[in-house]
Coordinates of N, CA and C in Angstrom, one line a residue:
X1 N 33.8 15.5 -20.1 CA 33.3 14.2 -19.7 C 32.6 13.5 -20.9
X2 N 32.8 12.2 -21.0 CA 32.3 11.4 -22.1 C 31.5 10.2 -21.5
X3 N 30.2 10.1 -22.0 CA 29.3 9.0 -21.5 C 28.8 8.3 -22.7
X4 N 28.9 6.9 -22.6 CA 28.3 6.1 -23.7 C 27.0 5.6 -23.2
X5 N 25.9 5.7 -24.0 CA 24.6 5.1 -23.8 C 24.5 4.0 -24.7
X6 N 24.3 2.8 -24.2 CA 24.3 1.6 -24.9 C 23.0 0.8 -24.7
X7 N 22.3 0.6 -25.8 CA 21.0 -0.1 -25.8 C 21.1 -1.5 -26.5
X8 N 20.4 -2.4 -26.0 CA 20.4 -3.8 -26.6 C 19.1 -4.0 -27.4
X9 N 18.8 -5.3 -27.5 CA 17.8 -5.8 -28.4 C 16.4 -5.1 -28.3
X10 N 15.9 -4.7 -29.4 CA 14.5 -4.2 -29.5 C 14.4 -2.7 -29.0
X11 N 15.4 -2.2 -28.4 CA 15.3 -0.8 -27.8 C 15.3 0.2 -28.9
X12 N 15.5 -0.1 -30.1 CA 15.3 0.8 -31.3 C 13.8 1.0 -31.5
X13 N 13.0 0.2 -30.8 CA 11.5 0.4 -31.0 C 10.9 1.1 -29.8
X14 N 11.7 1.7 -28.9 CA 11.1 2.5 -27.8 C 10.4 3.7 -28.4
X15 N 9.2 3.9 -27.9 CA 8.3 4.9 -28.5 C 7.3 4.4 -29.5
X16 N 7.6 3.2 -29.9 CA 6.7 2.5 -30.9 C 6.1 1.2 -30.3
X17 N 6.9 0.4 -29.6 CA 6.5 -0.9 -29.1 C 5.9 -0.8 -27.7
X18 N 4.8 -1.3 -27.4 CA 4.2 -1.4 -26.1 C 4.3 0.0 -25.4
X19 N 3.7 1.0 -25.9 CA 3.8 2.3 -25.3 C 3.3 2.4 -23.8
X20 N 2.4 1.5 -23.5 CA 1.9 1.4 -22.1 C 3.0 1.0 -21.1
X21 N 4.0 0.3 -21.6 CA 5.1 -0.1 -20.8 C 6.3 0.8 -21.0
X22 N 6.6 1.1 -22.3 CA 7.9 1.8 -22.6 C 7.7 3.3 -22.9
X23 N 6.4 3.7 -23.0 CA 6.2 5.2 -23.2 C 6.2 5.5 -24.7
X24 N 5.9 6.7 -25.0 CA 5.8 7.2 -26.4 C 7.0 7.9 -26.9
X25 N 7.9 8.2 -26.1 CA 9.1 9.0 -26.5 C 10.2 8.0 -27.1
X26 N 10.7 8.4 -28.2 CA 11.8 7.6 -28.8 C 13.1 7.9 -28.2
X27 N 14.1 7.0 -28.4 CA 15.4 7.2 -27.9 C 16.0 8.4 -28.5
X28 N 15.7 8.7 -29.8 CA 16.3 9.9 -30.5 C 15.8 11.1 -29.8
X29 N 14.5 11.2 -29.4 CA 14.0 12.3 -28.6 C 14.7 12.4 -27.3
X30 N 14.9 11.3 -26.6 CA 15.6 11.3 -25.3 C 17.0 11.9 -25.5
X31 N 17.7 11.4 -26.5 CA 19.1 11.9 -26.7 C 19.2 13.4 -26.9
X32 N 18.2 13.9 -27.6 CA 18.2 15.4 -27.8 C 18.0 16.1 -26.5
X33 N 17.1 15.6 -25.7 CA 16.8 16.2 -24.3 C 18.1 16.1 -23.4
X34 N 18.7 14.9 -23.4 CA 19.9 14.7 -22.6 C 21.0 15.7 -23.0
X35 N 21.2 15.8 -24.3 CA 22.3 16.7 -24.8 C 22.0 18.1 -24.5
X36 N 20.7 18.5 -24.5 CA 20.4 19.9 -24.1 C 20.6 20.1 -22.7
X37 N 20.3 19.1 -21.8 CA 20.4 19.3 -20.4 C 21.8 19.3 -19.9
X38 N 22.7 18.5 -20.6 CA 24.1 18.4 -20.2 C 25.0 18.8 -21.4
X39 N 25.0 20.1 -21.6 CA 25.7 20.7 -22.8 C 27.2 20.4 -22.8
X40 N 27.8 20.3 -21.6 CA 29.3 20.1 -21.5 C 29.7 18.6 -21.6
X41 N 28.8 17.7 -21.7 CA 29.1 16.3 -21.8 C 29.0 15.8 -23.2
X42 N 30.0 15.0 -23.6 CA 29.9 14.4 -24.9 C 29.3 13.0 -24.8
X43 N 28.1 12.8 -25.4 CA 27.4 11.6 -25.4 C 27.6 10.8 -26.7
X44 N 27.8 9.5 -26.5 CA 27.8 8.6 -27.7 C 26.7 7.6 -27.4
X45 N 25.9 7.4 -28.5 CA 24.8 6.5 -28.4 C 25.0 5.3 -29.4
X46 N 24.7 4.1 -28.9 CA 24.8 2.9 -29.7 C 23.7 2.0 -29.3
X47 N 23.0 1.4 -30.3 CA 22.0 0.4 -30.1 C 22.3 -0.8 -31.1
X48 N 22.1 -2.0 -30.6 CA 22.3 -3.1 -31.4 C 21.4 -4.3 -30.9
X49 N 20.9 -5.0 -31.9 CA 20.1 -6.2 -31.6 C 21.0 -7.4 -31.5
X50 N 22.3 -7.2 -31.6 CA 23.3 -8.3 -31.7 C 24.2 -8.3 -30.4
X51 N 24.2 -9.4 -29.7 CA 24.9 -9.5 -28.5 C 26.4 -9.2 -28.6
X52 N 27.0 -9.7 -29.6 CA 28.5 -9.5 -29.8 C 28.8 -8.0 -30.0
X53 N 27.9 -7.3 -30.7 CA 28.2 -5.9 -30.9 C 28.1 -5.1 -29.6
X54 N 27.2 -5.5 -28.7 CA 27.1 -4.9 -27.4 C 28.4 -5.2 -26.6
X55 N 28.8 -6.4 -26.6 CA 30.1 -6.8 -25.9 C 31.3 -6.0 -26.5
X56 N 31.4 -5.8 -27.8 CA 32.5 -5.0 -28.4 C 32.4 -3.6 -27.9
X57 N 31.2 -3.0 -27.8 CA 31.1 -1.6 -27.4 C 31.5 -1.5 -25.9
X58 N 31.1 -2.5 -25.1 CA 31.4 -2.4 -23.7 C 33.0 -2.5 -23.5
X59 N 33.6 -3.4 -24.2 CA 35.0 -3.6 -24.1 C 35.8 -2.3 -24.6
X60 N 35.2 -1.7 -25.6 CA 35.9 -0.4 -26.0 C 35.5 0.8 -25.2
X61 N 34.5 0.6 -24.3 CA 34.0 1.7 -23.5 C 34.8 2.1 -22.3
X62 N 35.9 1.5 -22.1 CA 36.7 1.8 -20.9 C 37.3 3.2 -21.0
X63 N 37.3 3.8 -22.2 CA 37.8 5.1 -22.4 C 36.8 6.2 -22.0
X64 N 35.6 5.8 -21.7 CA 34.5 6.7 -21.3 C 34.6 7.0 -19.8
X65 N 33.9 8.1 -19.4 CA 33.8 8.3 -18.0 C 32.7 7.5 -17.3
X66 N 31.9 7.0 -18.1 CA 30.8 6.1 -17.6 C 30.0 5.5 -18.8
X67 N 29.3 4.4 -18.5 CA 28.5 3.8 -19.5 C 27.1 3.5 -18.9
X68 N 26.1 3.8 -19.7 CA 24.7 3.5 -19.3 C 24.3 2.4 -20.2
X69 N 23.8 1.3 -19.7 CA 23.4 0.2 -20.5 C 22.0 -0.3 -20.1
X70 N 21.2 -0.4 -21.2 CA 19.9 -1.1 -21.1 C 20.1 -2.3 -22.1
X71 N 20.4 -3.4 -21.6 CA 20.6 -4.6 -22.5 C 19.4 -5.2 -23.0
X72 N 18.2 -4.7 -22.6 CA 16.9 -5.3 -23.1 C 16.9 -6.7 -22.6
X73 N 16.4 -7.6 -23.4 CA 16.2 -9.0 -23.0 C 17.5 -9.7 -22.7
X74 N 18.6 -9.2 -23.2 CA 19.9 -9.8 -22.9 C 20.2 -9.7 -21.4
X75 N 19.6 -8.7 -20.7 CA 19.8 -8.6 -19.3 C 19.5 -9.9 -18.5
X76 N 18.6 -10.6 -19.0 CA 18.1 -11.8 -18.4 C 18.7 -13.1 -18.8
X77 N 19.6 -13.0 -19.9 CA 20.1 -14.2 -20.5 C 21.6 -14.2 -20.8
X78 N 22.3 -13.1 -20.8 CA 23.6 -13.0 -21.3 C 24.7 -13.0 -20.2
X79 N 25.3 -14.1 -20.0 CA 26.5 -14.2 -19.2 C 27.7 -13.5 -19.8
X80 N 27.7 -13.5 -21.1 CA 28.8 -12.8 -21.8 C 28.8 -11.3 -21.7
X81 N 27.6 -10.7 -21.7 CA 27.5 -9.2 -21.5 C 27.8 -9.0 -20.0
X82 N 27.4 -9.8 -19.1 CA 27.7 -9.7 -17.7 C 29.2 -9.7 -17.5
X83 N 29.9 -10.6 -18.2 CA 31.4 -10.7 -18.0 C 32.1 -9.4 -18.6
X84 N 31.6 -8.9 -19.7 CA 32.1 -7.7 -20.3 C 31.9 -6.5 -19.3
X85 N 30.7 -6.4 -18.7 CA 30.5 -5.3 -17.7 C 31.4 -5.5 -16.5
X86 N 31.6 -6.7 -16.1 CA 32.5 -6.9 -14.9 C 33.9 -6.4 -15.3
X87 N 34.4 -6.7 -16.5 CA 35.7 -6.2 -16.9 C 35.8 -4.7 -16.9
X88 N 34.7 -4.1 -17.5 CA 34.7 -2.6 -17.6 C 34.8 -2.0 -16.2
X89 N 34.0 -2.5 -15.3 CA 33.9 -1.9 -13.9 C 35.3 -2.1 -13.2
X90 N 35.9 -3.3 -13.5 CA 37.3 -3.5 -12.9 C 38.3 -2.5 -13.4
X91 N 38.0 -1.9 -14.6 CA 38.9 -0.9 -15.2 C 38.6 0.5 -14.7
X92 N 37.7 0.6 -13.7 CA 37.3 1.8 -13.0 C 36.3 2.7 -13.9
X93 N 35.6 2.1 -14.8 CA 34.6 2.8 -15.6 C 33.3 2.4 -15.0
X94 N 32.5 3.3 -14.4 CA 31.2 2.9 -13.9 C 30.2 2.5 -15.0
X95 N 29.4 1.5 -14.7 CA 28.4 1.0 -15.6 C 27.1 1.1 -14.9
X96 N 26.1 1.9 -15.4 CA 24.8 2.0 -14.8 C 23.8 1.2 -15.7
X97 N 23.1 0.3 -15.0 CA 22.1 -0.5 -15.7 C 20.8 0.2 -15.6
X98 N 20.1 0.4 -16.7 CA 18.7 1.0 -16.7 C 17.7 0.0 -17.3
X99 N 16.6 0.0 -16.7 CA 15.4 -0.7 -17.2 C 14.2 0.3 -17.2
X100 N 13.6 0.5 -18.3 CA 12.5 1.4 -18.5 C 11.4 1.0 -17.6
X101 N 11.0 -0.3 -17.7 CA 9.9 -0.8 -16.9 C 10.4 -1.4 -15.6
X102 N 9.5 -1.7 -14.7 CA 9.8 -2.4 -13.4 C 9.9 -3.9 -13.7
X103 N 11.1 -4.4 -14.0 CA 11.2 -5.8 -14.4 C 10.8 -6.7 -13.2
X104 N 10.9 -6.2 -12.0 CA 10.6 -7.1 -10.8 C 9.0 -7.2 -10.7
X105 N 8.3 -6.5 -11.5 CA 6.8 -6.6 -11.4 C 6.2 -7.2 -12.7
X106 N 7.1 -7.8 -13.5 CA 6.7 -8.3 -14.8 C 6.8 -9.8 -14.8
X107 N 6.8 -10.4 -16.0 CA 6.8 -11.9 -16.1 C 8.0 -12.4 -15.3
X108 N 7.9 -13.7 -14.8 CA 8.9 -14.3 -14.0 C 10.3 -14.3 -14.7
X109 N 10.3 -14.5 -16.0 CA 11.6 -14.6 -16.7 C 12.3 -13.2 -16.8
X110 N 11.6 -12.1 -16.6 CA 12.2 -10.8 -16.6 C 12.6 -10.3 -15.3
X111 N 12.3 -11.0 -14.2 CA 12.5 -10.5 -12.9 C 14.0 -10.5 -12.4
X112 N 14.8 -11.3 -13.0 CA 16.2 -11.4 -12.6 C 17.0 -10.9 -13.7
X113 N 17.9 -9.9 -13.4 CA 18.9 -9.4 -14.3 C 20.3 -10.1 -13.9
X114 N 20.9 -10.7 -14.9 CA 22.2 -11.2 -14.7 C 23.3 -10.1 -14.6
X115 N 22.9 -8.9 -14.9 CA 23.9 -7.8 -15.0 C 24.0 -7.0 -13.7
X116 N 22.9 -7.0 -12.9 CA 22.8 -6.0 -11.8 C 23.9 -6.1 -10.8
X117 N 24.3 -7.4 -10.4 CA 25.3 -7.5 -9.4 C 26.7 -7.1 -9.8
X118 N 27.0 -6.9 -11.1 CA 28.3 -6.4 -11.5 C 28.3 -5.0 -11.9
X119 N 27.1 -4.4 -12.1 CA 27.0 -3.0 -12.4 C 27.2 -2.1 -11.2
X120 N 27.6 -0.9 -11.4 CA 27.8 0.1 -10.4 C 26.5 0.5 -9.7
X121 N 25.5 0.6 -10.5 CA 24.2 0.9 -10.0 C 23.1 0.4 -11.0
X122 N 21.9 0.2 -10.5 CA 20.8 -0.3 -11.3 C 19.6 0.6 -11.1
X123 N 19.0 1.1 -12.2 CA 17.8 2.0 -12.1 C 16.7 1.3 -12.8
X124 N 15.6 1.0 -12.1 CA 14.5 0.2 -12.6 C 13.2 0.9 -12.5
X125 N 12.4 0.9 -13.6 CA 11.0 1.3 -13.5 C 10.8 2.8 -13.5
X126 N 11.7 3.6 -13.9 CA 11.5 5.0 -13.9 C 11.2 5.6 -15.3
X127 N 10.8 4.6 -16.2 CA 10.6 5.0 -17.6 C 11.8 5.5 -18.2
X128 N 11.7 6.2 -19.3 CA 12.8 6.6 -20.1 C 13.7 7.6 -19.3
X129 N 13.1 8.3 -18.3 CA 13.8 9.2 -17.5 C 14.9 8.5 -16.6
X130 N 14.8 7.2 -16.5 CA 15.9 6.5 -15.8 C 17.2 6.7 -16.4
X131 N 17.3 7.0 -17.8 CA 18.5 7.3 -18.4 C 19.1 8.6 -17.9
X132 N 18.2 9.6 -17.7 CA 18.7 10.9 -17.1 C 19.2 10.8 -15.7
X133 N 18.5 9.9 -14.9 CA 19.0 9.7 -13.6 C 20.4 9.0 -13.6
X134 N 20.6 8.1 -14.6 CA 21.9 7.5 -14.7 C 23.0 8.5 -15.1
X135 N 22.7 9.4 -16.0 CA 23.6 10.5 -16.4 C 24.0 11.3 -15.2
X136 N 23.0 11.7 -14.4 CA 23.2 12.5 -13.2 C 24.1 11.7 -12.2
X137 N 23.9 10.4 -12.1 CA 24.7 9.6 -11.2 C 26.2 9.6 -11.6
X138 N 26.4 9.4 -12.9 CA 27.8 9.4 -13.4 C 28.5 10.7 -13.2
X139 N 27.8 11.8 -13.4 CA 28.3 13.1 -13.2 C 28.5 13.4 -11.7
X140 N 27.6 13.0 -10.9 CA 27.6 13.3 -9.5 C 27.3 12.1 -8.7
X141 N 28.3 11.2 -8.5 CA 28.1 9.9 -7.8 C 27.7 10.2 -6.4
X142 N 26.7 9.4 -6.0 CA 26.1 9.6 -4.6 C 26.7 8.6 -3.7

């Protein structure tokens, strides 16, 4: 099984930026934990602050068994990322959207994700462990 974990803008700062909201654990630490927990799964990790790079990764991601995406601020603004996710899901590759914080309890501009209605599932407000829940869902769809 192959899973792509795809992060958008500013998520390279997880563990450093706003630890009260995003926690103290880095994505690198999380990836080590995930690989230890699911030894038989091949994980690919990609982070970019550039919208087009995220779209390219999504379009190339149809060869994976599932994609986990946290598009960061692009979740609230990018119709183009939404369209790429819609294409991937049409190709039968599940896409799980993750938000570390509870976006529905934050500023008004963060409360709506343009991606949620085209994603297979959305996980919100479970901290960095939301990624683990997403992996579990791809392996064992409920």
